[in-house]
Tab-separated table of C-alpha atoms and ligand atoms in Angstrom:
chain	number	residue	atom	x	y	z
R	1	MET	CA	-11.639	19.398	-14.215
R	2	SER	CA	-12.207	22.698	-12.227
R	3	GLU	CA	-13.424	20.640	-8.236
R	4	SER	CA	-11.766	17.530	-9.333
R	5	PHE	CA	-12.380	15.020	-6.676
R	6	THR	CA	-8.096	14.069	-6.546
R	7	ARG	CA	-6.686	16.388	-3.655
R	8	ALA	CA	-5.380	19.113	-5.159
R	9	ALA	CA	-3.383	17.893	-7.801
R	10	ALA	CA	-2.210	14.692	-5.914
R	11	ILE	CA	-3.059	12.651	-9.110
R	12	LYS	CA	-2.851	14.222	-11.964
R	13	LEU	CA	-5.782	12.701	-13.787
R	14	ALA	CA	-4.418	11.940	-17.665
R	15	ASP	CA	-6.571	13.475	-19.979
R	16	ASN	CA	-8.680	10.520	-22.401
R	17	GLY	CA	-5.591	9.450	-25.040
R	18	ALA	CA	-2.877	11.670	-23.905
R	19	ARG	CA	-1.089	8.655	-23.317
R	20	ALA	CA	-2.052	6.500	-25.918
R	21	LEU	CA	1.547	4.369	-26.291
R	22	SER	CA	3.239	4.420	-29.653
R	23	ALA	CA	6.100	2.619	-27.716
R	24	PRO	CA	7.529	1.005	-24.979
R	25	GLN	CA	6.771	1.615	-21.298
R	26	ARG	CA	9.913	2.478	-19.864
R	27	LEU	CA	9.192	0.824	-16.048
R	28	THR	CA	10.751	0.222	-13.468
R	29	VAL	CA	9.355	-1.896	-10.371
R	30	LEU	CA	10.457	-1.785	-6.510
R	31	GLY	CA	9.788	-4.680	-4.485
R	32	ALA	CA	9.942	-7.275	-7.940
R	33	THR	CA	9.627	-9.958	-6.233
R	34	GLY	CA	7.055	-9.548	-3.436
R	35	SER	CA	3.777	-10.219	-3.986
R	36	ILE	CA	2.511	-6.374	-6.141
R	37	GLY	CA	6.116	-6.830	-7.800
R	38	LEU	CA	5.394	-10.514	-9.205
R	39	SER	CA	1.634	-9.391	-9.967
R	40	THR	CA	2.940	-6.449	-12.172
R	41	LEU	CA	5.764	-8.686	-14.106
R	42	ASP	CA	2.931	-10.669	-14.217
R	43	LEU	CA	1.366	-8.760	-16.052
R	44	VAL	CA	3.964	-7.670	-17.944
R	45	SER	CA	4.706	-10.752	-20.166
R	46	ARG	CA	1.510	-11.009	-21.163
R	47	GLU	CA	1.862	-8.359	-22.857
R	48	PRO	CA	6.478	-7.922	-23.245
R	49	GLU	CA	5.985	-5.143	-26.285
R	50	ARG	CA	4.267	-2.641	-23.831
R	51	PHE	CA	6.734	-2.086	-21.556
R	52	LYS	CA	10.601	-2.095	-21.331
R	53	VAL	CA	11.642	-3.235	-17.864
R	54	VAL	CA	14.635	-0.604	-16.889
R	55	ALA	CA	15.677	-1.536	-12.639
R	56	LEU	CA	14.248	-4.279	-11.039
R	57	THR	CA	14.638	-4.165	-6.848
R	58	ALA	CA	14.485	-6.680	-3.807
R	59	GLN	CA	15.795	-6.757	-0.556
R	60	SER	CA	17.538	-9.702	-0.165
R	61	ASN	CA	16.563	-12.910	-2.523
R	62	ALA	CA	19.166	-11.790	-5.026
R	63	GLU	CA	18.344	-15.214	-7.563
R	64	ASN	CA	14.654	-14.745	-7.263
R	65	LEU	CA	16.213	-10.818	-8.850
R	66	ALA	CA	18.416	-12.268	-10.805
R	67	LYS	CA	15.739	-14.587	-12.992
R	68	LEU	CA	13.408	-12.151	-12.877
R	69	ALA	CA	15.855	-8.878	-13.895
R	70	ILE	CA	17.316	-12.080	-17.353
R	71	ALA	CA	13.424	-12.791	-18.258
R	72	HIS	CA	12.486	-9.093	-18.249
R	73	ARG	CA	16.111	-8.183	-19.640
R	74	ALA	CA	15.841	-5.014	-17.130
R	75	ASP	CA	18.543	-2.704	-17.616
R	76	ILE	CA	20.134	-3.067	-13.605
R	77	ALA	CA	19.049	-5.425	-10.430
R	78	VAL	CA	19.575	-3.757	-6.695
R	79	ILE	CA	19.548	-5.822	-4.535
R	80	GLY	CA	18.612	-3.699	-0.850
R	81	ASP	CA	20.573	-5.811	1.285
R	82	GLU	CA	24.148	-5.380	-0.062
R	83	ARG	CA	25.972	-8.973	1.478
R	84	CYS	CA	23.872	-9.647	-1.415
R	85	LEU	CA	25.876	-8.392	-4.233
R	86	ASP	CA	28.085	-10.977	-4.774
R	87	ASP	CA	25.738	-13.491	-4.826
R	88	LEU	CA	23.415	-10.938	-7.908
R	89	LYS	CA	26.313	-10.652	-9.783
R	90	SER	CA	27.192	-13.895	-10.227
R	91	TYR	CA	23.944	-15.067	-10.784
R	92	LEU	CA	23.525	-11.836	-13.730
R	93	ALA	CA	27.689	-12.312	-14.930
R	94	GLY	CA	27.770	-12.516	-18.466
R	95	THR	CA	23.900	-11.137	-19.292
R	96	GLY	CA	25.113	-7.317	-19.193
R	97	ILE	CA	22.275	-6.746	-16.286
R	98	GLU	CA	23.647	-3.403	-14.050
R	99	ALA	CA	23.772	-5.720	-10.568
R	100	GLY	CA	23.934	-2.896	-7.601
R	101	ALA	CA	22.688	-2.361	-3.742
R	102	GLY	CA	22.503	-0.839	-0.758
R	103	GLU	CA	20.234	1.954	0.049
R	104	ALA	CA	22.052	4.886	-2.312
R	105	ALA	CA	21.614	1.683	-5.673
R	106	LEU	CA	18.113	1.472	-4.690
R	107	ILE	CA	17.269	5.099	-4.719
R	108	GLU	CA	19.667	5.610	-8.181
R	109	ALA	CA	18.013	3.156	-9.489
R	110	ALA	CA	14.512	4.639	-8.793
R	111	ALA	CA	15.859	7.487	-10.010
R	112	ARG	CA	16.959	6.582	-13.059
R	113	PRO	CA	14.321	7.795	-16.450
R	114	ALA	CA	10.937	5.702	-16.283
R	115	ASP	CA	7.907	6.549	-17.797
R	116	CYS	CA	6.149	4.439	-14.605
R	117	THR	CA	7.693	2.753	-11.484
R	118	MET	CA	4.945	0.240	-9.799
R	119	ALA	CA	6.725	1.157	-5.841
R	120	ALA	CA	5.834	-1.899	-4.744
R	121	ILE	CA	8.737	-2.413	-1.604
R	122	VAL	CA	7.132	-3.351	1.686
R	123	GLY	CA	6.441	-0.740	4.993
R	124	ALA	CA	8.647	2.453	5.302
R	125	ALA	CA	11.683	1.802	3.805
R	126	GLY	CA	9.895	2.097	0.307
R	127	LEU	CA	10.154	6.002	1.907
R	128	LYS	CA	13.671	7.245	-0.389
R	129	PRO	CA	12.628	4.752	-3.560
R	130	THR	CA	9.757	6.264	-4.061
R	131	PHE	CA	10.558	10.018	-3.861
R	132	ALA	CA	13.350	9.536	-5.804
R	133	ALA	CA	10.576	7.930	-8.810
R	134	ALA	CA	8.363	10.563	-7.543
R	135	ARG	CA	10.710	13.425	-8.501
R	136	GLN	CA	10.797	12.641	-12.032
R	137	GLY	CA	7.650	13.700	-12.757
R	138	ARG	CA	6.788	10.825	-14.558
R	139	ARG	CA	3.828	8.284	-12.818
R	140	VAL	CA	4.437	6.636	-9.861
R	141	ALA	CA	1.724	3.209	-9.258
R	142	LEU	CA	1.796	4.204	-5.366
R	143	ALA	CA	1.196	-0.089	-3.375
R	144	ASN	CA	3.655	1.500	-0.804
R	145	LYS	CA	0.468	2.950	1.304
R	146	GLU	CA	3.036	3.004	3.580
R	147	CYS	CA	4.746	6.144	2.156
R	148	LEU	CA	1.421	8.299	1.826
R	149	VAL	CA	0.554	7.100	5.632
R	150	SER	CA	4.211	8.306	7.067
R	151	ALA	CA	4.858	11.457	4.677
R	152	GLY	CA	1.432	11.621	3.170
R	153	ASP	CA	1.460	15.646	2.368
R	154	VAL	CA	5.801	16.121	1.954
R	155	PHE	CA	4.483	12.320	-0.724
R	156	LEU	CA	1.854	15.040	-1.991
R	157	ALA	CA	3.979	18.252	-2.512
R	158	ALA	CA	6.978	16.029	-3.830
R	159	ILE	CA	4.516	14.671	-6.462
R	160	ARG	CA	3.108	18.687	-7.459
R	161	ALA	CA	6.466	20.063	-7.478
R	162	SER	CA	7.577	17.448	-10.581
R	163	GLY	CA	4.896	17.176	-12.043
R	164	ALA	CA	3.727	13.487	-10.942
R	165	GLU	CA	0.706	10.905	-12.076
R	166	LEU	CA	-0.039	9.111	-8.900
R	167	LEU	CA	-2.177	6.668	-9.704
R	168	PRO	CA	-3.104	3.829	-6.290
R	169	VAL	CA	-2.382	0.296	-6.595
R	170	ASP	CA	-4.102	0.012	-3.411
R	171	SER	CA	-7.532	-2.161	-4.781
R	172	GLU	CA	-10.146	0.284	-3.127
R	173	HIS	CA	-8.666	3.533	-3.977
R	174	SER	CA	-8.095	2.536	-7.517
R	175	ALA	CA	-12.084	1.406	-6.854
R	176	ALA	CA	-12.268	5.314	-5.218
R	177	LEU	CA	-10.642	6.675	-8.271
R	178	GLN	CA	-12.712	4.647	-10.608
R	179	SER	CA	-16.344	5.140	-8.753
R	180	LEU	CA	-15.376	9.160	-8.248
R	181	ALA	CA	-14.688	9.228	-12.085
R	182	GLY	CA	-16.350	12.512	-12.900
R	183	ALA	CA	-17.244	13.481	-9.679
R	184	GLU	CA	-17.415	16.992	-8.267
R	185	ARG	CA	-15.882	17.414	-5.207
R	186	VAL	CA	-19.005	19.073	-3.856
R	187	ALA	CA	-21.048	16.112	-4.887
R	188	VAL	CA	-18.820	13.905	-2.114
R	189	GLU	CA	-20.498	13.024	0.424
R	190	ARG	CA	-18.755	9.472	2.049
R	191	ILE	CA	-16.486	7.405	0.850
R	192	VAL	CA	-16.513	3.692	2.640
R	193	LEU	CA	-13.912	1.427	2.184
R	194	THR	CA	-14.392	-2.089	2.869
R	195	ALA	CA	-12.741	-4.735	4.426
R	196	SER	CA	-12.094	-8.632	4.273
R	197	GLY	CA	-12.397	-8.337	7.852
R	198	GLY	CA	-8.746	-11.407	8.070
R	199	PRO	CA	-8.872	-14.581	9.261
R	200	PHE	CA	-10.293	-13.900	13.264
R	201	ARG	CA	-12.615	-11.640	11.464
R	202	SER	CA	-15.923	-14.474	13.926
R	203	TRP	CA	-13.219	-14.868	16.640
R	204	PRO	CA	-14.263	-13.909	20.348
R	205	LEU	CA	-11.410	-11.558	22.095
R	206	GLU	CA	-10.204	-14.571	24.578
R	207	LYS	CA	-9.686	-16.228	21.232
R	208	LEU	CA	-7.099	-13.917	19.278
R	209	ARG	CA	-5.590	-13.171	22.813
R	210	GLU	CA	-4.152	-16.259	21.725
R	211	ALA	CA	-4.034	-16.640	17.710
R	212	ARG	CA	-0.648	-17.386	16.227
R	213	PRO	CA	1.432	-16.389	13.640
R	214	GLU	CA	0.878	-19.172	11.309
R	215	GLU	CA	-3.413	-18.092	11.719
R	216	ALA	CA	-2.804	-14.745	11.202
R	217	LEU	CA	-0.478	-15.214	7.703
R	218	LYS	CA	-3.801	-17.945	6.799
R	219	HIS	CA	-5.758	-14.778	4.324
R	220	PRO	CA	-9.360	-15.771	3.580
R	221	ASN	CA	-9.878	-14.211	0.428
R	222	TRP	CA	-6.302	-12.827	-0.910
R	223	SER	CA	-2.954	-13.514	-1.388
R	224	MET	CA	-0.288	-11.352	-0.079
R	225	GLY	CA	3.160	-10.531	1.812
R	226	ALA	CA	3.310	-10.995	5.422
R	227	LYS	CA	3.094	-7.752	6.617
R	228	ILE	CA	0.314	-6.540	4.486
R	229	THR	CA	-1.454	-9.827	5.782
R	230	ILE	CA	-0.676	-9.165	9.315
R	231	ASP	CA	-2.241	-5.735	9.044
R	232	SER	CA	-5.277	-7.401	7.373
R	233	ALA	CA	-6.083	-9.858	9.903
R	234	THR	CA	-5.467	-6.650	13.059
R	235	LEU	CA	-7.764	-4.613	10.681
R	236	MET	CA	-4.253	-1.879	10.497
R	237	ASN	CA	-4.447	-2.257	7.058
R	238	LYS	CA	-7.919	-0.507	7.244
R	239	GLY	CA	-6.813	2.034	8.787
R	240	LEU	CA	-3.054	2.255	7.362
R	241	GLU	CA	-6.140	2.370	3.955
R	242	LEU	CA	-8.116	5.517	5.692
R	243	ILE	CA	-4.873	7.721	5.783
R	244	GLU	CA	-4.243	6.744	1.969
R	245	ALA	CA	-7.441	7.367	1.025
R	246	TYR	CA	-7.380	11.416	3.048
R	247	HIS	CA	-4.413	11.960	1.148
R	248	LEU	CA	-6.041	10.599	-2.545
R	249	PHE	CA	-8.999	11.766	-2.236
R	250	PRO	CA	-10.251	15.368	-0.383
R	251	VAL	CA	-12.749	13.813	1.836
R	252	GLY	CA	-12.283	14.925	5.440
R	253	VAL	CA	-11.024	12.145	8.129
R	254	ASP	CA	-15.054	12.424	9.753
R	255	GLN	CA	-16.387	11.267	5.442
R	256	LEU	CA	-14.183	8.291	5.967
R	257	ASP	CA	-15.041	5.059	6.925
R	258	ALA	CA	-14.487	1.198	7.204
R	259	VAL	CA	-16.719	-1.598	6.651
R	260	ILE	CA	-16.383	-4.937	6.690
R	261	HIS	CA	-17.231	-6.765	4.137
R	262	PRO	CA	-16.288	-10.787	3.527
R	263	GLN	CA	-16.552	-11.186	0.166
R	264	SER	CA	-13.790	-9.069	-0.783
R	265	VAL	CA	-16.142	-8.416	-4.574
R	266	VAL	CA	-17.473	-4.622	-3.020
R	267	HIS	CA	-13.823	-3.319	-2.804
R	268	CYS	CA	-14.909	1.012	-1.869
R	269	LEU	CA	-18.563	2.529	-2.159
R	270	VAL	CA	-18.556	6.221	-2.783
R	271	HIS	CA	-22.048	7.857	-1.439
R	272	TYR	CA	-22.819	11.654	-3.246
R	273	ILE	CA	-24.993	13.780	-1.531
R	274	ASP	CA	-28.465	13.126	-3.334
R	275	GLY	CA	-27.981	9.382	-2.197
R	276	SER	CA	-26.929	7.379	-5.164
R	277	VAL	CA	-23.667	5.687	-4.092
R	278	ILE	CA	-20.892	4.261	-6.869
R	279	ALA	CA	-19.342	0.952	-5.599
R	280	GLN	CA	-16.118	-0.680	-8.131
R	281	LEU	CA	-16.520	-4.865	-8.025
R	282	GLY	CA	-14.070	-7.273	-8.474
R	283	PRO	CA	-12.423	-10.472	-8.025
R	284	PRO	CA	-9.767	-10.131	-5.455
R	285	ASP	CA	-6.861	-10.090	-7.748
R	286	MET	CA	-4.614	-7.222	-7.381
R	287	ARG	CA	-3.326	-8.007	-11.494
R	288	THR	CA	-7.520	-5.333	-11.422
R	289	PRO	CA	-5.669	-2.288	-10.074
R	290	ILE	CA	-2.066	-2.898	-10.914
R	291	ALA	CA	-3.260	-2.428	-14.890
R	292	LEU	CA	-5.239	0.558	-14.007
R	293	ALA	CA	-2.506	1.867	-12.719
R	294	LEU	CA	0.033	0.800	-15.567
R	295	ASN	CA	-1.935	1.635	-17.969
R	296	TRP	CA	-4.598	4.254	-16.852
R	297	PRO	CA	-6.475	5.232	-18.519
R	298	GLU	CA	-6.816	2.584	-20.658
R	299	ARG	CA	-8.066	-0.772	-19.277
R	300	ARG	CA	-6.632	-3.664	-20.451
R	301	VAL	CA	-7.294	-8.039	-20.693
R	302	THR	CA	-6.530	-8.895	-17.388
R	303	PRO	CA	-6.041	-12.563	-17.238
R	304	THR	CA	-8.084	-12.667	-13.518
R	305	ALA	CA	-10.970	-14.544	-12.953
R	306	ARG	CA	-14.080	-12.942	-14.578
R	307	LEU	CA	-16.761	-12.237	-10.851
R	308	ASP	CA	-19.360	-14.027	-11.370
R	309	LEU	CA	-22.576	-12.958	-8.773
R	310	VAL	CA	-24.698	-15.883	-9.085
R	311	THR	CA	-22.191	-18.589	-7.791
R	312	ILE	CA	-21.446	-15.470	-5.349
R	313	GLY	CA	-24.444	-15.798	-4.381
R	314	SER	CA	-24.941	-12.718	-1.597
R	315	LEU	CA	-22.710	-10.055	-0.298
R	316	THR	CA	-22.491	-9.115	3.125
R	317	PHE	CA	-21.656	-6.193	5.146
R	318	GLU	CA	-21.150	-5.993	9.119
R	319	PRO	CA	-20.119	-2.945	11.036
R	320	VAL	CA	-16.437	-3.362	11.940
R	321	ASP	CA	-15.860	-4.603	15.449
R	322	GLU	CA	-13.671	-1.422	17.634
R	323	VAL	CA	-12.975	-3.359	20.519
R	324	ARG	CA	-11.748	-6.840	18.691
R	325	PHE	CA	-9.936	-4.541	16.261
R	326	ARG	CA	-8.426	-0.909	17.002
R	327	GLY	CA	-6.144	-0.701	14.025
R	328	PRO	CA	-8.845	1.725	11.982
R	329	ALA	CA	-9.953	3.185	14.921
R	330	ILE	CA	-6.177	4.495	15.749
R	331	ALA	CA	-5.366	5.417	12.633
R	332	LYS	CA	-8.257	7.377	12.389
R	333	ALA	CA	-7.246	9.405	15.710
R	334	ALA	CA	-3.283	9.634	14.728
R	335	LEU	CA	-5.031	10.982	11.291
R	336	ALA	CA	-7.238	13.839	12.792
R	337	ARG	CA	-3.928	14.623	15.489
R	338	GLY	CA	-1.873	15.220	12.447
R	339	GLY	CA	1.760	15.791	12.029
R	340	SER	CA	3.959	13.206	12.859
R	341	ALA	CA	1.404	11.048	14.207
R	342	PRO	CA	0.717	9.232	11.642
R	343	ALA	CA	4.433	8.434	10.427
R	344	ILE	CA	5.253	7.553	14.326
R	345	LEU	CA	1.565	4.641	13.932
R	346	ASN	CA	3.438	3.098	10.892
R	347	ALA	CA	6.864	2.905	12.396
R	348	ALA	CA	5.188	1.397	15.650
R	349	ASN	CA	2.713	-1.037	13.415
R	350	GLU	CA	5.533	-2.076	11.657
R	351	VAL	CA	7.636	-2.540	14.679
R	352	ALA	CA	4.630	-4.457	16.317
R	353	VAL	CA	3.553	-7.054	13.442
R	354	ALA	CA	7.855	-7.694	13.027
R	355	ALA	CA	7.655	-8.410	17.064
R	356	PHE	CA	4.390	-10.877	16.417
R	357	LEU	CA	5.683	-12.617	14.083
R	358	GLY	CA	8.738	-13.064	15.706
R	359	GLY	CA	6.937	-14.637	18.512
R	360	ARG	CA	7.552	-11.997	20.739
R	361	LEU	CA	4.416	-10.005	20.580
R	362	GLY	CA	0.113	-11.486	20.838
R	363	PHE	CA	-1.944	-10.673	18.771
R	364	LEU	CA	-3.875	-8.141	20.819
R	365	ASP	CA	-0.457	-6.473	21.681
R	366	ILE	CA	-0.274	-5.207	18.322
R	367	ALA	CA	-2.588	-2.836	18.234
R	368	ARG	CA	-2.407	-1.811	21.943
R	369	THR	CA	1.822	-1.623	21.008
R	370	VAL	CA	1.002	0.948	18.452
R	371	GLU	CA	-1.739	3.283	20.629
R	372	ARG	CA	1.153	2.471	23.233
R	373	SER	CA	3.376	4.450	21.247
R	374	LEU	CA	1.454	7.075	19.956
R	375	GLU	CA	0.814	7.798	23.465
R	376	ALA	CA	3.264	8.040	24.901
R	377	ALA	CA	4.538	10.360	21.751
R	378	GLU	CA	2.477	12.806	23.417
R	379	THR	CA	3.667	12.465	26.613
R	380	ARG	CA	6.993	13.761	25.399
R	381	GLY	CA	6.126	15.878	22.639
R	382	LEU	CA	7.199	14.046	20.126
R	383	ILE	CA	4.451	14.985	17.867
R	384	ARG	CA	6.081	17.028	15.721
R	385	ALA	CA	5.003	19.610	12.091
R	386	THR	CA	6.763	17.259	9.529
R	387	GLU	CA	7.483	19.056	6.988
R	388	SER	CA	10.345	17.119	4.710
R	389	LEU	CA	11.249	13.880	4.263
R	390	ASP	CA	13.936	14.251	6.832
R	391	ASP	CA	10.816	15.739	9.695
R	392	VAL	CA	9.186	11.985	8.309
R	393	LEU	CA	12.241	9.673	8.418
R	394	ALA	CA	13.028	11.510	12.032
R	395	ALA	CA	9.747	10.675	13.107
R	396	ASP	CA	9.239	7.057	11.260
R	397	ALA	CA	13.127	6.105	14.485
R	398	ASP	CA	11.298	7.845	16.680
R	399	GLY	CA	8.085	5.698	16.089
R	400	ARG	CA	10.795	2.212	16.290
R	401	GLU	CA	12.436	3.313	19.533
R	402	LEU	CA	8.790	3.817	20.976
R	403	ALA	CA	7.544	0.382	19.789
R	404	ARG	CA	10.595	-1.075	21.000
R	405	HIS	CA	10.574	0.421	24.655
R	406	THR	CA	6.993	-0.452	24.561
R	407	ILE	CA	6.745	-3.646	24.164
R	408	GLU	CA	10.566	-4.300	26.100
R	409	THR	CA	8.652	-2.581	28.928
R	410	GLN	CA	4.516	-2.876	29.669
R	411	ASN	CA	3.769	-5.952	27.498
I	1	NAD	P1	6.381	-8.582	0.134
I	1	NAD	O1	6.310	-8.595	1.047
I	1	NAD	O2	4.859	-9.546	-0.804
I	1	NAD	O3	7.044	-7.341	-0.702
I	1	NAD	C1	8.133	-6.582	-0.544
I	1	NAD	C2	8.675	-6.102	-1.122
I	1	NAD	O4	9.812	-4.955	-1.015
I	1	NAD	C3	9.690	-7.084	-2.219
I	1	NAD	O5	10.266	-7.268	-3.553
I	1	NAD	C4	10.899	-7.287	-1.244
I	1	NAD	O6	12.006	-7.770	-1.202
I	1	NAD	C5	11.295	-5.789	-0.664
I	1	NAD	N1	11.602	-4.831	0.511
I	1	NAD	C6	10.982	-5.740	1.296
I	1	NAD	N2	11.840	-5.120	2.363
I	1	NAD	C7	12.250	-4.099	2.241
I	1	NAD	C8	13.351	-2.876	2.346
I	1	NAD	N3	14.415	-2.522	3.641
I	1	NAD	N4	14.616	-2.233	1.529
I	1	NAD	C9	13.751	-2.073	-0.059
I	1	NAD	N5	13.266	-3.204	-0.351
I	1	NAD	C10	12.338	-4.212	0.174
I	1	NAD	O7	4.904	-7.546	0.044
I	1	NAD	P2	3.528	-7.183	-0.398
I	1	NAD	O8	2.298	-7.671	-0.260
I	1	NAD	O9	4.334	-7.142	-1.990
I	1	NAD	O10	3.184	-5.262	-0.400
I	1	NAD	C11	4.193	-4.493	-0.926
I	1	NAD	C12	3.275	-3.669	-1.097
I	1	NAD	O11	2.021	-3.454	-0.917
I	1	NAD	C13	3.299	-3.009	0.865
I	1	NAD	O12	3.478	-1.974	1.361
I	1	NAD	C14	1.656	-3.420	0.956
I	1	NAD	O13	0.759	-2.461	2.488
I	1	NAD	C15	0.889	-2.623	-0.663
I	1	NAD	N6	-0.281	-3.767	-0.816
I	1	NAD	C16	0.551	-4.810	-0.945
I	1	NAD	C17	-0.476	-5.522	-1.469
I	1	NAD	C18	-1.055	-7.362	-1.625
I	1	NAD	O14	-2.152	-8.029	-2.131
I	1	NAD	N7	-0.259	-7.899	-1.636
I	1	NAD	C19	-2.054	-4.751	-1.461
I	1	NAD	C20	-2.119	-3.553	-1.460
I	1	NAD	C21	-1.368	-3.100	-0.995
I	2	MG	MG1	-6.082	-2.713	0.157
């Protein structure tokens, strides 16, 4: 594939059959207790002979982590919060499963030989372990979009250097991968990601000002972790995904768009230069894209509900209202600005979402905080080239500091 549709070998397309499974695949799940982690392990439990679980990790829920490690006979379980190590050890006592804790242990677990790593830690906290997984030169199934947003080029360079395969787990990007099959990059005109519009799709601006965390956490279609659910309500999730798509596929910023599609049935539309549009459809269940990322290029039976378009009746589409939902526009501007701007955006968004969930920030102030943090970064000359993971982590720290300052002083 000379001019492949994937950005310069970011995704090394396995030749069909190349990965036909003879032995169990060694699998590590980073973020095993989360929504994506549990969906992944649900699939694993249905075909236990296909997988050998190496490492499972979580941040603070030692009991759930231990249960998963025991159920899946993992070699090692690692908890991010070192204060939980004693609990983890006691839950694992007598099982022969190793226990570890802290950032270094997370990284070490991610570096243990595995054929596939599900990178499903939420947020920039996933950067170092996901990089460690990428350096193995095997397969990275990437759910942690923040990694591509903050570290895009640096992460892809690590993938290329090790010869790893990068498979998107995000449903829209899995959809794009499928809709681009066989395409020459010159034939691709536009990639359009769909967004459900979240729980506030039809709320007027005045009402949005008063939106509460418990209302924002009620996603109409998808069941996901808290951070991405809030990102879906602000549509910053779509902004992050536009940046993610830019890094995964060979399109410019101006060839990427988002459209509201409340039914969450069509996940992505690829427009071709001849007027054809190829889209991927599926039920809103992450086990479909997870199964594809784990088994690519093979398709496996999943237990997801089958799509019944007759019952659904109609599929509708609306433009993104950029006044009420600033996320996609802010993200596109940060992507166009380049350098550390997307890392600062991501970090500021993480801080703002946490403040909103903690009742310290209004709903509309999430996007405002991100926008102001980026403006402040520009004014202070903090938007710089990011050439290494350390540069990205420094930009992430800047973004957090700017957002905290913005929240304290301006909102
Ligand atoms: P979640 O909050 O349900 O789970 C996050 C996991 O990461 C948990 O296992 C948690 O223990 C762990 N974790 C949290 N903070 C950590 C830290 N500081 N250090 C180490 N581990 C930590 O999140 P999720 O919804 O499963 O999302 C995970 C990732 O997948 C996110 O990047 C999200 O954007 C992406 N994603 C999720 C979905 C979805 O449907 N849930 C869809 C597409 C992409
Ligand atoms: Mg998505």
